[in-house]
CSV table of C-alpha atoms in Angstrom, one decimal:
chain,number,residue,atom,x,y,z
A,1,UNK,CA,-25.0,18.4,17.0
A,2,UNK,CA,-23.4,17.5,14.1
A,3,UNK,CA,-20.3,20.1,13.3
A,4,UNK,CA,-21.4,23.0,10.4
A,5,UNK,CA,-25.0,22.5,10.3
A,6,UNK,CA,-25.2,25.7,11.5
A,7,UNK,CA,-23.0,27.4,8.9
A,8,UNK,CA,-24.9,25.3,6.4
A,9,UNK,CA,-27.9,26.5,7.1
A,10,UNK,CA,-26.8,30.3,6.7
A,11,UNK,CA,-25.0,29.6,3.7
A,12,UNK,CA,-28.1,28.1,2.3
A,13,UNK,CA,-30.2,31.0,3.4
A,14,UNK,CA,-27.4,33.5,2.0
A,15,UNK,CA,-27.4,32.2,-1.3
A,16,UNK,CA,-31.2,31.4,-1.5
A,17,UNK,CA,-31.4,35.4,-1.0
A,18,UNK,CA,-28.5,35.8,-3.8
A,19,UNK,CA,-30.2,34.3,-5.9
A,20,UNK,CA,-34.0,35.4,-5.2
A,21,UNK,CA,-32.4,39.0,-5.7
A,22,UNK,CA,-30.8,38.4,-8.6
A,23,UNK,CA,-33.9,37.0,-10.4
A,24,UNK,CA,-36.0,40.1,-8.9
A,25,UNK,CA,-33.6,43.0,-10.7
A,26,UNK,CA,-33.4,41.0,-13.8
A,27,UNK,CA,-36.6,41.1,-14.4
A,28,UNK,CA,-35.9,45.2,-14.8
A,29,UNK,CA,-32.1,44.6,-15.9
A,30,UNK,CA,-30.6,42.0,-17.6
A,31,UNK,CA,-27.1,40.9,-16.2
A,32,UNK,CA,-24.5,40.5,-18.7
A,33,UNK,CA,-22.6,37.0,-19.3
A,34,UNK,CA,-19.4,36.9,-21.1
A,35,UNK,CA,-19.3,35.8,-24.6
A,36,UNK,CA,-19.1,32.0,-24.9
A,37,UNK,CA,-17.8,31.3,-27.8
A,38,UNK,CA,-18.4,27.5,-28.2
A,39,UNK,CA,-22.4,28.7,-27.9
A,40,UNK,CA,-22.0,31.6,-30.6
A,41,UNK,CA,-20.7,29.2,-33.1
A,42,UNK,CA,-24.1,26.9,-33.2
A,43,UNK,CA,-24.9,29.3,-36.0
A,44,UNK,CA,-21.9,28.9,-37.8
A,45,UNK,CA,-22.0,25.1,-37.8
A,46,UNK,CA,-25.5,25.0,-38.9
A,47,UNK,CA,-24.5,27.8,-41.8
A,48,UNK,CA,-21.8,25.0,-42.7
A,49,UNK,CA,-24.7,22.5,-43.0
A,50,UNK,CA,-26.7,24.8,-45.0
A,51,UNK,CA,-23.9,25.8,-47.9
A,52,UNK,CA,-22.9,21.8,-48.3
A,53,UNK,CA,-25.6,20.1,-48.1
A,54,UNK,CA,-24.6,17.9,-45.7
A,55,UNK,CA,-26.0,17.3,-42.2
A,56,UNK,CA,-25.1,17.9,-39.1
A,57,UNK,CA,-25.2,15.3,-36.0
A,58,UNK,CA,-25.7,16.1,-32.7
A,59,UNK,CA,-25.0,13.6,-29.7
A,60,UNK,CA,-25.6,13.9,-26.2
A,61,UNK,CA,-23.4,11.2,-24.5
A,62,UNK,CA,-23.6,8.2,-22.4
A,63,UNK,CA,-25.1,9.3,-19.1
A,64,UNK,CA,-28.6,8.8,-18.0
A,65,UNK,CA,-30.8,11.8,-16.9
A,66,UNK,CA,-31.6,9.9,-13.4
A,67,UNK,CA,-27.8,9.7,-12.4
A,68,UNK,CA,-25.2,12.1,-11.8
A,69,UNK,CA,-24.1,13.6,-14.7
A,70,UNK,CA,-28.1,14.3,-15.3
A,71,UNK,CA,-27.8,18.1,-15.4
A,72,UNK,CA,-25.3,18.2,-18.1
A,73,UNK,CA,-27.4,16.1,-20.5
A,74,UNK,CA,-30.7,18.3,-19.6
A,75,UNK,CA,-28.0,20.9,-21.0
A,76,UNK,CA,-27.5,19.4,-23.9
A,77,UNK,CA,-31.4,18.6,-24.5
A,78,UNK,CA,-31.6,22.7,-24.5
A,79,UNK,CA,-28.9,23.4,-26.6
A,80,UNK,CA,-30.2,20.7,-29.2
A,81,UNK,CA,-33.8,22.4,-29.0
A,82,UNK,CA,-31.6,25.5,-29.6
A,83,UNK,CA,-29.9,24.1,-32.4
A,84,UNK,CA,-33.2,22.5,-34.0
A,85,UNK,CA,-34.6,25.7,-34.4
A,86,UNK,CA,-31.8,27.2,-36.3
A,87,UNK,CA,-31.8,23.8,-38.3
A,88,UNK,CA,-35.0,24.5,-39.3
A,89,UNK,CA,-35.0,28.2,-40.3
A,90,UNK,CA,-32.0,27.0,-42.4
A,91,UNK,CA,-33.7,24.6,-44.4
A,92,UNK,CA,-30.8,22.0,-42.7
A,93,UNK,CA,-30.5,18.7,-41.9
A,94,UNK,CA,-29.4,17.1,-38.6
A,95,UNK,CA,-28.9,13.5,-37.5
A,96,UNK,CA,-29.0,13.2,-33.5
A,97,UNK,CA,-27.7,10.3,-32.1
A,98,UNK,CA,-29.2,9.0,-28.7
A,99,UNK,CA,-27.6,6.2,-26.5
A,100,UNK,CA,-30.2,5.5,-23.7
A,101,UNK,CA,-33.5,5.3,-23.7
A,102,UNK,CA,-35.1,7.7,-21.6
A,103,UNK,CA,-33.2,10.3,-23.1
A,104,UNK,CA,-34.8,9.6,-26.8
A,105,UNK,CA,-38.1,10.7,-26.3
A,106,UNK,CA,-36.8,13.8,-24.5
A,107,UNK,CA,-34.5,14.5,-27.2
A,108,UNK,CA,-37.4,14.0,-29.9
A,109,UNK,CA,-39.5,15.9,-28.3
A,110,UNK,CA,-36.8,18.9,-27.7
A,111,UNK,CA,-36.2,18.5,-31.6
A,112,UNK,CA,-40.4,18.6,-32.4
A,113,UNK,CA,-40.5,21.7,-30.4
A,114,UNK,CA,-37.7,23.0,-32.4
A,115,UNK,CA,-39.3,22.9,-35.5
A,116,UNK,CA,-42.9,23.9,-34.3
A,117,UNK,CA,-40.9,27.1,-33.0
A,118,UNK,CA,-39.5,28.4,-36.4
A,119,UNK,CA,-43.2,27.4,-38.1
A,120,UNK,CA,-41.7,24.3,-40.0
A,121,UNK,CA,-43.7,21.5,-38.3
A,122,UNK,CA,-44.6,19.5,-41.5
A,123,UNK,CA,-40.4,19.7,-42.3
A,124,UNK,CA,-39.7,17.7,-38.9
A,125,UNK,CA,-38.6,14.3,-39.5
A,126,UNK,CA,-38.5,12.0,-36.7
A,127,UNK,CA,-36.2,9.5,-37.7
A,128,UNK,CA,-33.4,11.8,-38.2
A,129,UNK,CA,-33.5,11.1,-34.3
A,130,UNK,CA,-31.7,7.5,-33.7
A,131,UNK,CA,-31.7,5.1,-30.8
A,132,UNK,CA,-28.2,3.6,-31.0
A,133,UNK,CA,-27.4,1.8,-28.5
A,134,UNK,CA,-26.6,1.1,-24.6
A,135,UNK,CA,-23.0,0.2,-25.1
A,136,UNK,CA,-20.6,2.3,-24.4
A,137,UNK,CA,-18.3,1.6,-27.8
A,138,UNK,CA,-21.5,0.1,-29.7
A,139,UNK,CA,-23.3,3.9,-29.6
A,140,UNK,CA,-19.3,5.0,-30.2
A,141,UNK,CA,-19.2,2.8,-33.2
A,142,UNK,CA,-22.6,3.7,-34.7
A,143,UNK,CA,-22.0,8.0,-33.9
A,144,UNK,CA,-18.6,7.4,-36.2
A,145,UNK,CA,-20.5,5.6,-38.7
A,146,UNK,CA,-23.1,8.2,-39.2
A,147,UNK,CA,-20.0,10.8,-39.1
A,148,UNK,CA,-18.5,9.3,-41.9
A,149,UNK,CA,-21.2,7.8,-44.3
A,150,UNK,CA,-23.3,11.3,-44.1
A,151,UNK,CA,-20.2,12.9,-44.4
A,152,UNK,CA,-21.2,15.5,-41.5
A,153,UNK,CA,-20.3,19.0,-41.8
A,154,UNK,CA,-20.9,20.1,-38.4
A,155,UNK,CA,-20.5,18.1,-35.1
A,156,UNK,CA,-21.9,18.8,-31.9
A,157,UNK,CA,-21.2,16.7,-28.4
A,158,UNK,CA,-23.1,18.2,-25.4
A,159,UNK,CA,-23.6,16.6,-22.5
A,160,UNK,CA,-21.3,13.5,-21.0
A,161,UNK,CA,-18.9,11.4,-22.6
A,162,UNK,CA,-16.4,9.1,-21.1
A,163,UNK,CA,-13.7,7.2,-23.4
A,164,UNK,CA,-15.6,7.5,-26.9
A,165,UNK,CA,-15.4,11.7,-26.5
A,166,UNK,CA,-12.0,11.7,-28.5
A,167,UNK,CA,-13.5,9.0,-31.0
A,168,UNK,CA,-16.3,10.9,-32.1
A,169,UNK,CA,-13.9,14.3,-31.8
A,170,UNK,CA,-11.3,12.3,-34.4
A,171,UNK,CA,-14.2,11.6,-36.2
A,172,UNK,CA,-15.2,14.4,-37.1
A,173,UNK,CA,-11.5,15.7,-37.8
A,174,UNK,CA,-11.4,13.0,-40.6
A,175,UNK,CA,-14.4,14.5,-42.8
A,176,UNK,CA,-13.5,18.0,-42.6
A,177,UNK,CA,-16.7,18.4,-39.7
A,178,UNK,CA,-16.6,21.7,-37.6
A,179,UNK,CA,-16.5,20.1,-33.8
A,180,UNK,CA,-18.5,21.8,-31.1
A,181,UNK,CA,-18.2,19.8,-27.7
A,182,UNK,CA,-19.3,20.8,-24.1
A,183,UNK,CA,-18.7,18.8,-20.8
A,184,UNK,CA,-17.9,19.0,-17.1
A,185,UNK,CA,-15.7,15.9,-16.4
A,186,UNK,CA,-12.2,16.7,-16.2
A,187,UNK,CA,-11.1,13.5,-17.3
A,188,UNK,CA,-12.0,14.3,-21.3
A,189,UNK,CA,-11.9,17.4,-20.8
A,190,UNK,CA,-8.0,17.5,-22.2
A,191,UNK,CA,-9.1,15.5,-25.1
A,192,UNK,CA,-12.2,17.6,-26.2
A,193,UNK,CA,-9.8,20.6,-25.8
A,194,UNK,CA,-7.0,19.3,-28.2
A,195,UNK,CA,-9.3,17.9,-30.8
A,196,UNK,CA,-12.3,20.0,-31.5
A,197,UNK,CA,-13.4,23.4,-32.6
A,198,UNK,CA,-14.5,25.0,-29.9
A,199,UNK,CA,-15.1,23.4,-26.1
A,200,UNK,CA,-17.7,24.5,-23.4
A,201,UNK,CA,-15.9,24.1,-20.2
A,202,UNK,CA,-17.4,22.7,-17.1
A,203,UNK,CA,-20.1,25.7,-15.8
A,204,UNK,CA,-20.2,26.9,-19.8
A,205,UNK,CA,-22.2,24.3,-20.4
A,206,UNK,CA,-24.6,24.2,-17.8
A,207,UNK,CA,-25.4,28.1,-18.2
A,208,UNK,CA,-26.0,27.2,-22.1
A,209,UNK,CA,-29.9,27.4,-21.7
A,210,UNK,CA,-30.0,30.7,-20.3
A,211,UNK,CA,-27.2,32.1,-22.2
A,212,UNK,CA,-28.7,31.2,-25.1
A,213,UNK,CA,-32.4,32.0,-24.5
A,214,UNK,CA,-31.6,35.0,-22.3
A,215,UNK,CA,-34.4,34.4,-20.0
A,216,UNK,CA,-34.7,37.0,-16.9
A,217,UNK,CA,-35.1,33.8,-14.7
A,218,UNK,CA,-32.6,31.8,-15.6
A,219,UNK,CA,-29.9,34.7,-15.8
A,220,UNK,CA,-30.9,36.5,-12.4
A,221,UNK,CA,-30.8,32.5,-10.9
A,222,UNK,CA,-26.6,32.5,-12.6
A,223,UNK,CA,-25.9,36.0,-11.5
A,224,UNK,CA,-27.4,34.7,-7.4
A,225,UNK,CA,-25.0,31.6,-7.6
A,226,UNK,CA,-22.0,34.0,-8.7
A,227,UNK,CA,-22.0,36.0,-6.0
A,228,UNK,CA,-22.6,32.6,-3.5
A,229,UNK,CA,-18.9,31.2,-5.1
A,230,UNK,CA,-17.3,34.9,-4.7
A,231,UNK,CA,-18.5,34.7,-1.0
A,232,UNK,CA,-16.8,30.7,-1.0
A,233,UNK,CA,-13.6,32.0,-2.8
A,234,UNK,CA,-13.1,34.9,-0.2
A,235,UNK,CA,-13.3,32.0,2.9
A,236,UNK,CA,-11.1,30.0,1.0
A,237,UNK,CA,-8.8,32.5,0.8
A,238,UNK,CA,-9.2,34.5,3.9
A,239,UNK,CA,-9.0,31.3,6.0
A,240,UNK,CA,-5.5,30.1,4.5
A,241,UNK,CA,-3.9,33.2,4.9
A,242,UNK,CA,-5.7,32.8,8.8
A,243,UNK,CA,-4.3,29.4,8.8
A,244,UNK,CA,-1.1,29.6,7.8
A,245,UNK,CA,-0.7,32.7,10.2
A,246,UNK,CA,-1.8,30.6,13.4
A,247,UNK,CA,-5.2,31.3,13.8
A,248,UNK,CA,-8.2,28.6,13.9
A,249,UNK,CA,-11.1,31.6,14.8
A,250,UNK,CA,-12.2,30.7,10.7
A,251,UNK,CA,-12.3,27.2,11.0
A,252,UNK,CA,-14.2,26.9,14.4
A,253,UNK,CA,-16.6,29.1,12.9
A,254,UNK,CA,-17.5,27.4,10.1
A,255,UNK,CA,-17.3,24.2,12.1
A,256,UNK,CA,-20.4,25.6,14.1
């Protein structure tokens, strides 16, 4: 037999159970998630629309839903139905830049909703939702155009970016824009950091939808996954101190 399908299997079981649990007492009481701060200033960007005039763009990335940075655009489809609605209770504009194709009729349709949910329908414009390209530094090029012709007071990048994240980020330095970004790859991650506003780190971005609409599912489905990485961070740490005392009675049982 293959070595840790058994400890697989129970881990899978244990945190299937976390997180079944978790979802079951929030349905009666909430869990609490620390303040994100990147999240909380949505509002603040879209008030920065609203007092200038000017519009706000929204991007989320490079990556492709079917691939494996999928979850963090998904991510950044909810935040941007998140931020749509706010656009339109504000009376705001917003530009929203797309650069594949399956993820622009997602990203219109997150947008539609948007606006149908704050009873502003007939204000929803769907070209302010633009197919830009496939290229990497083409969809670069035309997100810094928009940036600096519309003159954006609020920028938002959620979901994957590879070389063009500290473009767009410099972009939006030059006009003034306030720069919201949120990724999980630590390769930008430095860039993102040092250049914008405010930065959704790795899991912060991922937990966005849920922080954000505060749904008993979602959160009890966080809290279950919590307690599943305490439980791996106390093995970690339990089996080095085991390890560097001598003892292997960890490893071979995980190994089962």
């Amino acid at each position: 037999m293959e070595a840790g399908r058994v400890t697989s299997f129970i881990a899978f079981l244990f945190i299937a159970a976390a997180v079944l649990y978790s979802i079951r007492v929030a349905k009666t009481r909430m869990p609490s998630i620390r303040k994100i701060a990147g999240l909380d200033a949505i509002e603040e960007a879209v008030g920065r629309a609203t007092e200038t005039g000017k519009p706000l763009f929204y991007t989320t990335g490079t990556a492709d839903i079917t691939g494996s940075y999928g979850a963090n655009i998904f991510a950044g489809l909810e935040i941007l139905g998140h931020t749509s609605r706010i656009v339109a209770r504000n009376n705001a504009d917003m530009i929203v830049g797309i650069s594949l194709p399956n993820v622009y009729p997602l990203a219109l349709q997150m947008v539609e909703q948007g606006y149908l949910y704050a009873g502003k329908r007939e204000y929803f414009k769907p070209d302010s939702i633009q197919f830009l390209s496939s290229t990497q530094f083409a969809y670069a090029s035309g997100c810094m155009g928009i940036i600096q012709r519309e003159q954006a007071a609020a920028t938002l990048m959620m979901g994957h970016f590879k070389a063009e994240a500290i473009l767009l980020a410099e972009a939006s330095a030059q006009v003034g824009a306030i720069s919201i970004a949120g990724m999980t790859s630590m390769a930008q991650l430095p860039f993102l950091i040092a250049a914008c506003d405010y930065t959704l780190i790795g899991d912060e971005l991922l937990v966005a939808g849920a922080y954000l609409a505060q749904n008993p599912v979602k959160m009890g489905s966080i809290a279950g996954q919590d307690w599943a990485k305490l439980l791996g961070f106390i093995l970690i740490a339990v089996g080095s101190v085991m390890v560097t005392a001598g003892s292997a009675w960890l490893k071979d049982l995980l190994s089962l």
